[in-house]
Structures are given as C-alpha cells and as structure tokens.
PDB file of C-alpha atoms and ligand atoms in Angstrom:
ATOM      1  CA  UNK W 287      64.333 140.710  23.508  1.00 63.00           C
ATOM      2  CA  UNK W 288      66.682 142.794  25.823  1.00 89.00           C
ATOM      3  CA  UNK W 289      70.364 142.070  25.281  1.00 96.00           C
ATOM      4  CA  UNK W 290      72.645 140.372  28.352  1.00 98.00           C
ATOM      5  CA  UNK W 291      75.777 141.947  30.020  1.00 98.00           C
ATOM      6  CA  UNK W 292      78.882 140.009  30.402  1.00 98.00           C
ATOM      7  CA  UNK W 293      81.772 140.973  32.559  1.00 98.00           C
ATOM      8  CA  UNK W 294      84.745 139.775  32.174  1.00 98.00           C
ATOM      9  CA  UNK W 295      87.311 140.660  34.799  1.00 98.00           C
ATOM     10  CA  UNK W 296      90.547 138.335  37.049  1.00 97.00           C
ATOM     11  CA  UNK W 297      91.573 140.924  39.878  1.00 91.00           C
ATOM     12  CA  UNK W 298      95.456 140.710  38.465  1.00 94.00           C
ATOM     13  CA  UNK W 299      96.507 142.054  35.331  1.00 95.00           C
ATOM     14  CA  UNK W 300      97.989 140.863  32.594  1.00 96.00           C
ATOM     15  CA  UNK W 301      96.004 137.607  32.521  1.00 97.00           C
ATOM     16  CA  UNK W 302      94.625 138.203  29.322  1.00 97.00           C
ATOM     17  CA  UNK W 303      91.272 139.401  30.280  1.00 98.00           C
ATOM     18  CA  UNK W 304      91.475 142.235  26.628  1.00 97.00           C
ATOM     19  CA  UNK W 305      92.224 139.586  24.763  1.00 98.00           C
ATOM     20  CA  UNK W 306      89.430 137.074  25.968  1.00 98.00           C
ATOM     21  CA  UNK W 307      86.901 139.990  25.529  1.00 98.00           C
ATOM     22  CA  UNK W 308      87.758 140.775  21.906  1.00 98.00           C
ATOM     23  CA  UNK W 309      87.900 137.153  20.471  1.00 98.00           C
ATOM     24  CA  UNK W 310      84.940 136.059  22.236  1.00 98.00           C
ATOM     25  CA  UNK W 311      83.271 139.219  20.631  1.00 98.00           C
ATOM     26  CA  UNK W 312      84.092 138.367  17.415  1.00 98.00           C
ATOM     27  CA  UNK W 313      84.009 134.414  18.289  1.00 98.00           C
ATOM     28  CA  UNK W 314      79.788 135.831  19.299  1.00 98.00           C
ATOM     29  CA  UNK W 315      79.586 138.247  16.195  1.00 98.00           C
ATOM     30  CA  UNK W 316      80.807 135.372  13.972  1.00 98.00           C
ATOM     31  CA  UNK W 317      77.865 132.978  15.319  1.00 98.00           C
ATOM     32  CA  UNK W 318      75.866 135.563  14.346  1.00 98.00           C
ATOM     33  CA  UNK W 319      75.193 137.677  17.591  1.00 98.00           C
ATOM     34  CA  UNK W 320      75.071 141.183  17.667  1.00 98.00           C
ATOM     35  CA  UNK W 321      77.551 142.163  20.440  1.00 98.00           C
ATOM     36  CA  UNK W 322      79.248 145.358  21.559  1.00 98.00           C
ATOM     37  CA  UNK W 323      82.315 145.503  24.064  1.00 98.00           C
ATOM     38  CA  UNK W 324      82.592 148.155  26.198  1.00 98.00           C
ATOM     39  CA  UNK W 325      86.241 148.819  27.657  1.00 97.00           C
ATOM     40  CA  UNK W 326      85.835 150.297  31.390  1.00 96.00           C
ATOM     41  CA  UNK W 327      90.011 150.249  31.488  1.00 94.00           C
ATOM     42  CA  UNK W 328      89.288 154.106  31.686  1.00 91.00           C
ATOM     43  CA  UNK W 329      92.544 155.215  31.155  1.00 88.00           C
ATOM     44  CA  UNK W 330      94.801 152.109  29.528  1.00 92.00           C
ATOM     45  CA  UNK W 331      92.440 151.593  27.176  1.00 93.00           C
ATOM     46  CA  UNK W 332      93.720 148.053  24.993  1.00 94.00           C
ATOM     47  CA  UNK W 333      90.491 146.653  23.528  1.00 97.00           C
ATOM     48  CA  UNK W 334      90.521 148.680  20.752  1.00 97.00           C
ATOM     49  CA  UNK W 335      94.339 147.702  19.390  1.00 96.00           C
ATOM     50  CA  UNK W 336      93.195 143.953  19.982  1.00 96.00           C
ATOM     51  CA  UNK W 337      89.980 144.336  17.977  1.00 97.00           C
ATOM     52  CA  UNK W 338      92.252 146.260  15.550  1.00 97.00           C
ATOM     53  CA  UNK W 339      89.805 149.095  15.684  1.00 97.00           C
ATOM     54  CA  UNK W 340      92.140 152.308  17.163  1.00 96.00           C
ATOM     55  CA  UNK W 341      92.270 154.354  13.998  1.00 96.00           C
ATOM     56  CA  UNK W 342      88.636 154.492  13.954  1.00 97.00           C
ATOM     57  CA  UNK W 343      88.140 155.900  17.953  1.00 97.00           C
ATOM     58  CA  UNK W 344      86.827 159.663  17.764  1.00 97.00           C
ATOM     59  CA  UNK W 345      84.215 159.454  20.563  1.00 97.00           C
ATOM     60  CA  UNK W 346      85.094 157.651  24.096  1.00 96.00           C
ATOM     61  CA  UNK W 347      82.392 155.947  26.950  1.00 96.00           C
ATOM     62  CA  UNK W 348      83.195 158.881  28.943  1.00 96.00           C
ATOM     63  CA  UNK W 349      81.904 161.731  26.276  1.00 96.00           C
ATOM     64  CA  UNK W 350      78.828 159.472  25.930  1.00 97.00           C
ATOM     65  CA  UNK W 351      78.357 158.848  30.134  1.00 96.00           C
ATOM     66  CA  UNK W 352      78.759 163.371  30.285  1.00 95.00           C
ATOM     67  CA  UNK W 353      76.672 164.087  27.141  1.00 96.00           C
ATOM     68  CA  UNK W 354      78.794 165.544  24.672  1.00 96.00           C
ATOM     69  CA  UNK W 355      77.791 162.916  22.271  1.00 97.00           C
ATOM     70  CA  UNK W 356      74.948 160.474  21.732  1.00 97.00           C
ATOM     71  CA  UNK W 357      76.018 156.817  22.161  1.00 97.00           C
ATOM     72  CA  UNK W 358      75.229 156.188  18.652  1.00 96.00           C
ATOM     73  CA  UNK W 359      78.167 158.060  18.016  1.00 97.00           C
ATOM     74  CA  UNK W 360      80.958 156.967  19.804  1.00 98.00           C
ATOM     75  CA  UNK W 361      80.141 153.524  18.778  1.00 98.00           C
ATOM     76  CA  UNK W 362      82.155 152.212  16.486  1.00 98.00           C
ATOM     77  CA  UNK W 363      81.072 149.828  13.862  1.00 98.00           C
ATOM     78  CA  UNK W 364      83.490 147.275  12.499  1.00 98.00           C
ATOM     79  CA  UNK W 365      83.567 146.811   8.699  1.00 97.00           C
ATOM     80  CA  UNK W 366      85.218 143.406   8.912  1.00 96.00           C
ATOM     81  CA  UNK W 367      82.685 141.356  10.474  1.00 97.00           C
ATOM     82  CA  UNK W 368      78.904 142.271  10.796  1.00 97.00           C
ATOM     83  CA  UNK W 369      77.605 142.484  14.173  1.00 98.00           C
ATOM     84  CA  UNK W 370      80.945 143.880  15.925  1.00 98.00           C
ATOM     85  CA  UNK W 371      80.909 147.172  17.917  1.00 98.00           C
ATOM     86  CA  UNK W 372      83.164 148.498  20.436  1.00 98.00           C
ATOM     87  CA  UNK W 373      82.605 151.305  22.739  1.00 98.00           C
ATOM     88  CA  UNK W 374      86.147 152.667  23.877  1.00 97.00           C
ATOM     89  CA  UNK W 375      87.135 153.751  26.754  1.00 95.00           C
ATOM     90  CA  UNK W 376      88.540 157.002  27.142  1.00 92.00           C
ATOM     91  CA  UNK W 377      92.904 157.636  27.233  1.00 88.00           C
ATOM     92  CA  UNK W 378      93.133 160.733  29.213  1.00 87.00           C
ATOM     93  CA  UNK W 379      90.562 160.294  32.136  1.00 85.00           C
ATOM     94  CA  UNK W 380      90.477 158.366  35.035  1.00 84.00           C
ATOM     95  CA  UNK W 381      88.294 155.131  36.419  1.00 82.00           C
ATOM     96  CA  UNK W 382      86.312 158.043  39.035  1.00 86.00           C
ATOM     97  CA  UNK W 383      85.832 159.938  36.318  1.00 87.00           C
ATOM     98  CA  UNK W 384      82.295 157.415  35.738  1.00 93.00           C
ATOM     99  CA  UNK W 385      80.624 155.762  38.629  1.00 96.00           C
ATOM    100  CA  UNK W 386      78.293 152.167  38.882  1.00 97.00           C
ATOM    101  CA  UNK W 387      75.047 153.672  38.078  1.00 97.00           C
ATOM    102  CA  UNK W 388      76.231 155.244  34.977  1.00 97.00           C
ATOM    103  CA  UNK W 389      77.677 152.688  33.795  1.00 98.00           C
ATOM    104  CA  UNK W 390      74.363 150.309  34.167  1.00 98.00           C
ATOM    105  CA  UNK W 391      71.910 153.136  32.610  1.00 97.00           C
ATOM    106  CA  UNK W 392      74.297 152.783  29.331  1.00 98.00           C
ATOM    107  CA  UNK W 393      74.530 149.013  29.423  1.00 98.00           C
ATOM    108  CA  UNK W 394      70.601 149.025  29.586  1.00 98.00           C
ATOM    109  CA  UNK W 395      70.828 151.492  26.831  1.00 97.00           C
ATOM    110  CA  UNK W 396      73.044 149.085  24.918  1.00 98.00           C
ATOM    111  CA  UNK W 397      70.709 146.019  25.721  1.00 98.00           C
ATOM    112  CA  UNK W 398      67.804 147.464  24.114  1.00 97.00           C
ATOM    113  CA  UNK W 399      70.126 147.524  20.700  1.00 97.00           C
ATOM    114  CA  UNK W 400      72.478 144.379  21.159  1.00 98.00           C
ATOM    115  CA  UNK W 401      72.190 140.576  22.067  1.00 98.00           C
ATOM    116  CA  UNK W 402      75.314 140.810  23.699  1.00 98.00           C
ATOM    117  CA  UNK W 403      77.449 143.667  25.980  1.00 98.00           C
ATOM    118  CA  UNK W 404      81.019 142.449  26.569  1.00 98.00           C
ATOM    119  CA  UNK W 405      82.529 144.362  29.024  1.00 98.00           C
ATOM    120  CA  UNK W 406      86.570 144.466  29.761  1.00 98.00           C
ATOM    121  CA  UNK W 407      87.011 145.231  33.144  1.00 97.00           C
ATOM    122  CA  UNK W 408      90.390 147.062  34.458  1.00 96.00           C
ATOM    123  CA  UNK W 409      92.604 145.062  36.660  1.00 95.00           C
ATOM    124  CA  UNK W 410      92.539 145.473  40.656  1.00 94.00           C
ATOM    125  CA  UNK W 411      89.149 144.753  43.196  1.00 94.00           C
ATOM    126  CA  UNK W 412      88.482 148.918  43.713  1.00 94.00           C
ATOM    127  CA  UNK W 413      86.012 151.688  41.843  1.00 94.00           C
ATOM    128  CA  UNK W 414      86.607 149.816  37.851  1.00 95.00           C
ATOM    129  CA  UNK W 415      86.059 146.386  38.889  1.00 97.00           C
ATOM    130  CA  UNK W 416      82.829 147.597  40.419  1.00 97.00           C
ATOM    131  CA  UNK W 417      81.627 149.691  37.692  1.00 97.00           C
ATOM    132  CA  UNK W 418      82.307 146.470  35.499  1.00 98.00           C
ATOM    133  CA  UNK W 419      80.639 144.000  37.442  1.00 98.00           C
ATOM    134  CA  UNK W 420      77.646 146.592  38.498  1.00 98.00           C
ATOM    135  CA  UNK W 421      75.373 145.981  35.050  1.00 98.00           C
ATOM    136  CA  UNK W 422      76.616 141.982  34.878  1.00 98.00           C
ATOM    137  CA  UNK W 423      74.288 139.485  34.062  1.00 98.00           C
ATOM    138  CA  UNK W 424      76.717 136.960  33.911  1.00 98.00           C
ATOM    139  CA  UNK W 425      80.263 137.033  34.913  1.00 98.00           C
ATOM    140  CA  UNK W 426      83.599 135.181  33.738  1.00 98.00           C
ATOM    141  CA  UNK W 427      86.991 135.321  35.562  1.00 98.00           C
ATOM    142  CA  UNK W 428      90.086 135.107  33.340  1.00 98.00           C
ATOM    143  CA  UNK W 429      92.901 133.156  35.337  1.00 97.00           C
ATOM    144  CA  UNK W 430      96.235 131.952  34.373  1.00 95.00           C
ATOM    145  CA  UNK W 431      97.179 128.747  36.116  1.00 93.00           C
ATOM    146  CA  UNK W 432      99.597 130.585  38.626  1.00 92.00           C
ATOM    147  CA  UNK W 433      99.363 130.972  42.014  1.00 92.00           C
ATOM    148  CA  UNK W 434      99.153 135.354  42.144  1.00 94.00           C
ATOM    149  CA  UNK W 435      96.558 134.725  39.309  1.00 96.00           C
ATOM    150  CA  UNK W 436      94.463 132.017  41.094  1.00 95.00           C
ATOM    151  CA  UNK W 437      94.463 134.102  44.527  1.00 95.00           C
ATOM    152  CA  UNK W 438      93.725 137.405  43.491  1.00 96.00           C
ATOM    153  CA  UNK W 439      90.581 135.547  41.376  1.00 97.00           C
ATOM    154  CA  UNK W 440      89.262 133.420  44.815  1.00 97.00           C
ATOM    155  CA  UNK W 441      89.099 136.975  45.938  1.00 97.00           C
ATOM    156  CA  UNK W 442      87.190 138.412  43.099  1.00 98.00           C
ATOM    157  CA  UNK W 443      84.680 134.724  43.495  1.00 98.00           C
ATOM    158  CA  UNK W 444      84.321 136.367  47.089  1.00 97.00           C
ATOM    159  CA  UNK W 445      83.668 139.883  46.112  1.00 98.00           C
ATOM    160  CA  UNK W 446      81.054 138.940  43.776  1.00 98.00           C
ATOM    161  CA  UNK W 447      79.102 136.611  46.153  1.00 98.00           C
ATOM    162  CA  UNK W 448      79.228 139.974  48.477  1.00 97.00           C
ATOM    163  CA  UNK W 449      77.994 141.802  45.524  1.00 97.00           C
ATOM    164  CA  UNK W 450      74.741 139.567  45.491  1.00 97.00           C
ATOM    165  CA  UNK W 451      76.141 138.425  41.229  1.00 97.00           C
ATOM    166  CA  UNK W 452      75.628 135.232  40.003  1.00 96.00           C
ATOM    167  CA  UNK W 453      78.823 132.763  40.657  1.00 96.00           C
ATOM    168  CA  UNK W 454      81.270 133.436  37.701  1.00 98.00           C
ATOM    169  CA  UNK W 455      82.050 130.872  35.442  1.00 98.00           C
ATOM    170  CA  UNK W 456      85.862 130.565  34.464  1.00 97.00           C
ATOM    171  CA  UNK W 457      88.304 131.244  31.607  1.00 97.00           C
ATOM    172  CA  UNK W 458      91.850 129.588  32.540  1.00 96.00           C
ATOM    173  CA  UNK W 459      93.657 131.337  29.977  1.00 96.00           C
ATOM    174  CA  UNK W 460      97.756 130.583  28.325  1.00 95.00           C
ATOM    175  CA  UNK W 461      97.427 126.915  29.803  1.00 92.00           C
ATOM    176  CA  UNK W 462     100.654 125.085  28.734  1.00 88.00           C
ATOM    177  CA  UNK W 463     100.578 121.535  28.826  1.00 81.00           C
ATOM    178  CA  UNK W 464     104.161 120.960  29.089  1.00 80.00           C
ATOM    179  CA  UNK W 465     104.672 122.941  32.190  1.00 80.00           C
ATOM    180  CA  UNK W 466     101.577 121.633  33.978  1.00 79.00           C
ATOM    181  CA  UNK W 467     102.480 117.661  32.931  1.00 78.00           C
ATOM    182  CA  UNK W 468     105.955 118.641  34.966  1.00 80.00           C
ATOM    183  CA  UNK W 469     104.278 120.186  37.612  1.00 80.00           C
ATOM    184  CA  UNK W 470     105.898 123.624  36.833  1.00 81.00           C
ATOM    185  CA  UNK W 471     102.327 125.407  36.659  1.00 79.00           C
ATOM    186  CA  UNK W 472      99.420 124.422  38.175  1.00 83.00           C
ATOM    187  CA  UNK W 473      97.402 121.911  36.602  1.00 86.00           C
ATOM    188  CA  UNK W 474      93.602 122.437  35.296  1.00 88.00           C
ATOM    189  CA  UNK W 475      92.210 120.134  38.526  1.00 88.00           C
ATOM    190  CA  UNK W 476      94.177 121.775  40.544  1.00 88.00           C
ATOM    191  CA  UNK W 477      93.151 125.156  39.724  1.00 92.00           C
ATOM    192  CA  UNK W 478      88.948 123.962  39.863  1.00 93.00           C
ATOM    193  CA  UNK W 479      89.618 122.300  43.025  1.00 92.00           C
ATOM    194  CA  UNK W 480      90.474 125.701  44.448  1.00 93.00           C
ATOM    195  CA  UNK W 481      88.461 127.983  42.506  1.00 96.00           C
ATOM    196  CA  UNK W 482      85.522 125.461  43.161  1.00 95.00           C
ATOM    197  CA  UNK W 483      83.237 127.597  39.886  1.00 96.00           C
ATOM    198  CA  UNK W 484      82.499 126.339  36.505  1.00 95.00           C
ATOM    199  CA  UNK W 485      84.965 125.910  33.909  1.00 95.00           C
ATOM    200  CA  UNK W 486      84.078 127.425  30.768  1.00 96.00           C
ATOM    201  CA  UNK W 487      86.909 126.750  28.811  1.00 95.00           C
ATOM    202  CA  UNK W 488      90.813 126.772  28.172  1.00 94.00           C
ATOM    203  CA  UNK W 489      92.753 128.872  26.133  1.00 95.00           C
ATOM    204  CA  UNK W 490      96.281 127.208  25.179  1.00 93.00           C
ATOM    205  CA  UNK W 491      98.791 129.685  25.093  1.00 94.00           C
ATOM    206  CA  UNK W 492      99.893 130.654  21.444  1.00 94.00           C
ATOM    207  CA  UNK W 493     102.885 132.788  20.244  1.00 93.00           C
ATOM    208  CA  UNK W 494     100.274 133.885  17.647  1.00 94.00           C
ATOM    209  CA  UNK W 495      97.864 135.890  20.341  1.00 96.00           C
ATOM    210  CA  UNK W 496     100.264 138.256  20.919  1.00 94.00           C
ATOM    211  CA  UNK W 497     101.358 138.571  16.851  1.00 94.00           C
ATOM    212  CA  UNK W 498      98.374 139.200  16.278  1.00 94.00           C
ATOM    213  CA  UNK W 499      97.523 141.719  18.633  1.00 92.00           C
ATOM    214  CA  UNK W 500     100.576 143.465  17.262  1.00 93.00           C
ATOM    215  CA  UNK W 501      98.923 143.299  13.935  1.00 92.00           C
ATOM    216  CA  UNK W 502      95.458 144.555  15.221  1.00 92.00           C
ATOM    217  CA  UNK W 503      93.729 141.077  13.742  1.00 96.00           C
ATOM    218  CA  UNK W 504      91.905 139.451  16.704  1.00 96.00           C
ATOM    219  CA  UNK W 505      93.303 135.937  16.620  1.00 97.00           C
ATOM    220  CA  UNK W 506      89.822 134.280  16.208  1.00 97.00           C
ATOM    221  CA  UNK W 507      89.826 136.422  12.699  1.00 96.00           C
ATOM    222  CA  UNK W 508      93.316 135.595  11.956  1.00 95.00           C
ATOM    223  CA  UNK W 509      92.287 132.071  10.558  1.00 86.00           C
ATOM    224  CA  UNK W 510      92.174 128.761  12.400  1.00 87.00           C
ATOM    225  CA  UNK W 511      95.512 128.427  15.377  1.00 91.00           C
ATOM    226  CA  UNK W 512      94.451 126.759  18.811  1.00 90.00           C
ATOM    227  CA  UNK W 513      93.388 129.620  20.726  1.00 94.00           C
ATOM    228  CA  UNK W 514      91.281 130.626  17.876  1.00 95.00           C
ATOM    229  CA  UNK W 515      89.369 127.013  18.554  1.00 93.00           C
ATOM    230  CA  UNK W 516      89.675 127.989  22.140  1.00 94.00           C
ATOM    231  CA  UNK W 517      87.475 131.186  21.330  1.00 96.00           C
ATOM    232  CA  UNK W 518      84.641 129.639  19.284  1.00 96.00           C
ATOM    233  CA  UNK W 519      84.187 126.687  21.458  1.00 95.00           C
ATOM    234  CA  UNK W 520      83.848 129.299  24.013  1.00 97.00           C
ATOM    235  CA  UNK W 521      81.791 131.430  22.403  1.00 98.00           C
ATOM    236  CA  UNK W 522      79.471 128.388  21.937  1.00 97.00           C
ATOM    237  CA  UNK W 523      79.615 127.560  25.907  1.00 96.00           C
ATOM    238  CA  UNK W 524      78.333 131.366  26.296  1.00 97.00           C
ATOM    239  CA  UNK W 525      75.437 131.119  24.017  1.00 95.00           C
ATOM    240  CA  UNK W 526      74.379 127.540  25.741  1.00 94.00           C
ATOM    241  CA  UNK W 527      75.500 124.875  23.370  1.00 95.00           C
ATOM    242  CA  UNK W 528      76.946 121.966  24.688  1.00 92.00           C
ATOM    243  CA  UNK W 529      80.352 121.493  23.695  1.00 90.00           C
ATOM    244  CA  UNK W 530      82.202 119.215  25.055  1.00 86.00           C
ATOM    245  CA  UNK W 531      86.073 120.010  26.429  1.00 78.00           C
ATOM    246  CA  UNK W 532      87.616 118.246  24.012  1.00 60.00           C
ATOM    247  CA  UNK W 533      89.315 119.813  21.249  1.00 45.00           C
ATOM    248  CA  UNK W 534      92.066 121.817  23.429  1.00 47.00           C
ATOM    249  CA  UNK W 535      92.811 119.477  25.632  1.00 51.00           C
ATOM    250  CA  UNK W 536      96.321 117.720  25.686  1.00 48.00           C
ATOM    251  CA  UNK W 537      95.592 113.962  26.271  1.00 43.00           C
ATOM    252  CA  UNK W 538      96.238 114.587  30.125  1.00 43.00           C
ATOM    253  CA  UNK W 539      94.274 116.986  30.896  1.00 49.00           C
ATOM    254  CA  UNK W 540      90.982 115.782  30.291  1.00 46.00           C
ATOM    255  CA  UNK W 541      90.471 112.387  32.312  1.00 44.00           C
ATOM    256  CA  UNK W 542      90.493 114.371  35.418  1.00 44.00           C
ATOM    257  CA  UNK W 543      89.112 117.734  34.143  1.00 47.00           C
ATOM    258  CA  UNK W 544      85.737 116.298  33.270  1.00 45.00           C
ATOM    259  CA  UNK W 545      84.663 115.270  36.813  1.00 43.00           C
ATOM    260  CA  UNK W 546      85.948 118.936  38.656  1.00 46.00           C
ATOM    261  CA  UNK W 547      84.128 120.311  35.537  1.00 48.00           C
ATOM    262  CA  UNK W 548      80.676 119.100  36.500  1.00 45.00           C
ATOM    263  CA  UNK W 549      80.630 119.395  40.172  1.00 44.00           C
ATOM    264  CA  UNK W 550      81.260 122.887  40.824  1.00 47.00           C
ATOM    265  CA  UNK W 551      80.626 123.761  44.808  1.00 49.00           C
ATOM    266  CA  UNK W 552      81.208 127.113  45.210  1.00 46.00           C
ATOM    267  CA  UNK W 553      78.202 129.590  45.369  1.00 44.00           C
ATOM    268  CA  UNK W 554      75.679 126.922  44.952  1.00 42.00           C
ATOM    269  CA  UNK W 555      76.591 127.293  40.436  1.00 42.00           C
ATOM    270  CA  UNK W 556      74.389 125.250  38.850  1.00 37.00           C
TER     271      UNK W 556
HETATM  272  P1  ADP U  36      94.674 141.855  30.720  1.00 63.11           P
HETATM  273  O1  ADP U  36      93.616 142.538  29.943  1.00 63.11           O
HETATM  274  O2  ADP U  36      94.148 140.870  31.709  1.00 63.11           O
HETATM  275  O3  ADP U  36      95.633 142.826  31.365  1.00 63.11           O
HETATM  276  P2  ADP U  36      95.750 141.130  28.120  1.00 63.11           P
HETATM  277  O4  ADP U  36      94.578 140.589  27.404  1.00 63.11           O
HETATM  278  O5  ADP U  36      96.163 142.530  27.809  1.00 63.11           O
HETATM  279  O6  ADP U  36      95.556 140.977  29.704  1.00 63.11           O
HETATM  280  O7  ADP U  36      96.940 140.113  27.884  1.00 63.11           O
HETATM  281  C1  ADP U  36      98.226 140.330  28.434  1.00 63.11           C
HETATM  282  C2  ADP U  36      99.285 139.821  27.455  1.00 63.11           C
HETATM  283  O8  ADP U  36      99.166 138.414  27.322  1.00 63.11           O
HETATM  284  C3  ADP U  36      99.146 140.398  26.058  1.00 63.11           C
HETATM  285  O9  ADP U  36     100.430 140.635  25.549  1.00 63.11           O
HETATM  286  C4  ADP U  36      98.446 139.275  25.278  1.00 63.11           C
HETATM  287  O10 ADP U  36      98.759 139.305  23.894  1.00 63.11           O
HETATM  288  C5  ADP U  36      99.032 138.060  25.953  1.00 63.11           C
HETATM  289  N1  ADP U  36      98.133 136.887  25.874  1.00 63.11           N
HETATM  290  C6  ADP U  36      96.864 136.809  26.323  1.00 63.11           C
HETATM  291  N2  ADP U  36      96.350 135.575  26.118  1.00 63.11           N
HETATM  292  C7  ADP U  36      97.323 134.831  25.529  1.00 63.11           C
HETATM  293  C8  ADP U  36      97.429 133.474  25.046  1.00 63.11           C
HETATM  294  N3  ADP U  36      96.412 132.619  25.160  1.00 63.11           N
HETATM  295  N4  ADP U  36      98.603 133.086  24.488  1.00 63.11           N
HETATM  296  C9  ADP U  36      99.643 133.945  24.377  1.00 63.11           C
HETATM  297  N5  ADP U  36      99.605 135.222  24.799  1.00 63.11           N
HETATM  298  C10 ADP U  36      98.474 135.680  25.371  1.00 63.11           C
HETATM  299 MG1   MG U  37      93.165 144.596  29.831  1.00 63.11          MG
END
C-alpha cells in the first residue's frame, strides 16, 4: 500500500514546526511505522540536529532532485530506532533551487517505500511553503497561542483552501497554562474559535525540548517529560486512534476545549 505525505508547516517561524516533525517521526517510527522526513528548509536546514542525525548527512534532497545520487543514498537510516529516515535538505542552496513538481515525483518515490513522508516545511507563504504543501495528503499547522502566530496560520488555512488541500488539522504548540489561566496568552478556545480547523493536539511547553535539541536526542526518545506524551498521543491522532485530550491538559483547559474540538467549521473538516 502506497505511503501518505504529511506537511507540516505555520507561515511564521520559530513556532516549532522542526521540532513537531522530528518527534512525531519518531513518536510514528516508535508505533511501528516506517516514516521518512524530508526537510524542504533548503538552506537552514534544522531537522537533522533535532533528530540528532547531522554527523551522518553526506548526500542532500537537492543532489537526489539533480541526479548526482540515487535517493537510496542520501537517505539516511537511523540506528537508534528502526523505521526512522531523514532526507536532508541541502546547507548551501536555495528554496528555487527545487520547484513543486520535483518535489511530488520524489515524495511518490518515497511512498512506494514508506508508510509515512513527514515533511518540514520552511517558514513564510512563498516558493518553500508551496513545494511543501504540493505532494500533501494531509496537512498540520503548528501554532503557538500568540496573536503573529495565529494570523500568519488563518492565512496559511486560506492558502491551502486556494490550493484545492484538504483543511489542515492543528498542532498548538509551547501552550503554557499559567499564562493562558491569566489571560497573558491566548487560551486553547480562543485560538479554535478563530482558527475554526481541527485540533490535533497540544504540546506543553518544556525547558527539556530545547535541551534536548541541544543534545541531538529528540525529546520523544529522551524518556517520558510532557511534551514527549504530547508527541505519542499525537502520533496516535495521526494514525486514527482515538485518543482522547486528556493527558496534557491542565484542569482548565479541557471543559471548554472538548466542544470547539468537535465542531470544527472551517473548510467543511470533517
Ligand atoms: P520552526 O521549525 O517552526 O522554526 P523550531 O522547531 O525550530 O521552529 O522551534 C523553535 C524553537 O522553539 C527551538 O529552539 C525549539 O527547541 C523550541 N521549542 C519548540 N517546541 C517547544 C516546546 N514545546 N517547548 C519548549 N521549546 C520548544
Ligand atoms: Mg524549522
């Protein structure tokens, strides 16, 4: 059975759209998929530091999209967890240097070999964001409940309804309950009454994301913290289960979240 592509992408940077694609890789590798991510941040490459797999790069997307190498090679394989394959992107090129159909010849390419094709979309709405969301099957917007997050993300919602994609379903990523319960960030309702697509899950922020980043151990590897639970429950969501929101969720959140949760408007979702 052919493999599915899944974008994920936010418009803004710095949202944590790297770090969602790695965990939930390994999150999907550990539930036994076999997935491959694919960075298209042609140029700022990141995925590979968060997967911890950097030293290991000798082939790049881009020598694979111009021939020099077959894909088979530039894949690389990692020996920590079964399943787990990233396709960098290259360092010293830019986004033009691949364009949309390219990029969907090697995802079908990748299908025929993987369950699962991750893809880490660059930040911003122009040619990487629609190289990334070009192959999608399904789609996920990373947000961070702040207002510049939540904006530039209504626009992507837009852009991918114009792009004829399946309505996105949505990560809101470093949630912190203390700040939302004093109204100093925008709380989860708030940010689904807006955003008006499905919620697939919240990730808490946790001081130990970025550690381990720094470390190169995706945090869903790194052993059990709350983001970590975040991830698998996630990674659950993707492959259909039916978890419930429960586990991450700060006494107040919930209540509310349940009913936004289930009556999604936007782009006739579900
Ligand atoms: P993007 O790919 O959208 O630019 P990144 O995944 O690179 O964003 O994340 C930006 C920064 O935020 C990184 O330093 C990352 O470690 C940090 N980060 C992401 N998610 C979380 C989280 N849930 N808790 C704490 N820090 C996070
Ligand atoms: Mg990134």
């Amino acid at each position: 059975m052919a493999g599915k592509v899944v974008t994920i992408t936010s418009g803004k940077g710095g949202v944590g759209k790297t770090t969602v694609t790695g965990n939930l890789a390994v999150a999907l590798a550990r539930l036994g998929e076999r997935v491959v991510c694919l960075d298209l941040d042609i140029g700022l490459r990141n995925l590979d530091l968060v997967l911890g797999l950097e030293n290991r790069i000798v082939y790049d997307i881009v020598d694979v999209i111009e021939g020099r190498v077959r894909l088979r090679q530039a894949l690389v394989k990692d020996k920590r967890l079964e399943g787990l394959h990233l396709l960098p992107a290259a360092q010293w090129r830019e986004k033009h240097a691949i364009n949309a159909l390219q990029v969907t010849r090697l995802c079908k390419d990748l299908c025929a070999e993987f369950d699962l094709v991750l893809i880490d979309s660059p930040a911003g709405i122009e040619i990487g964001f629609r190289n990334a969301i070009a192959p999608a099957d399904q789609v996920i917007v990373v947000v961070t409940p702040e207002v510049s997050s939540i904006r530039d993300a209504d626009r992507v919602i837009e852009l991918l309804a114009d792009a004829g994609k399946p309505a996105p379903r949505l990560i809101i990523n470093r949630a912190r309950s203390a700040m939302m319960k004093k109204g100093d960030m925008l709380d989860i309702p708030d940010v689904l009454e807006i955003l008006r697509i499905q919620l697939l899950g919240i990730v808490p922020e946790d001081q130990r994301v970025i550690a381990n980043t720094n470390m190169g151990t995706p945090t869903v590897m790194a052993g059990s913290s709350a983001a970590a639970l975040a991830f698998m429950e996630i990674a659950r969501r993707l492959r259909g289960e039916n978890i419930p929101m429960t586990s991450q969720d700060p006494r107040n959140w919930l209540s509310r979240l349940t009913s936004f949760a289930d009556h999604p408007k936007k782009n006739g979702n579900n």
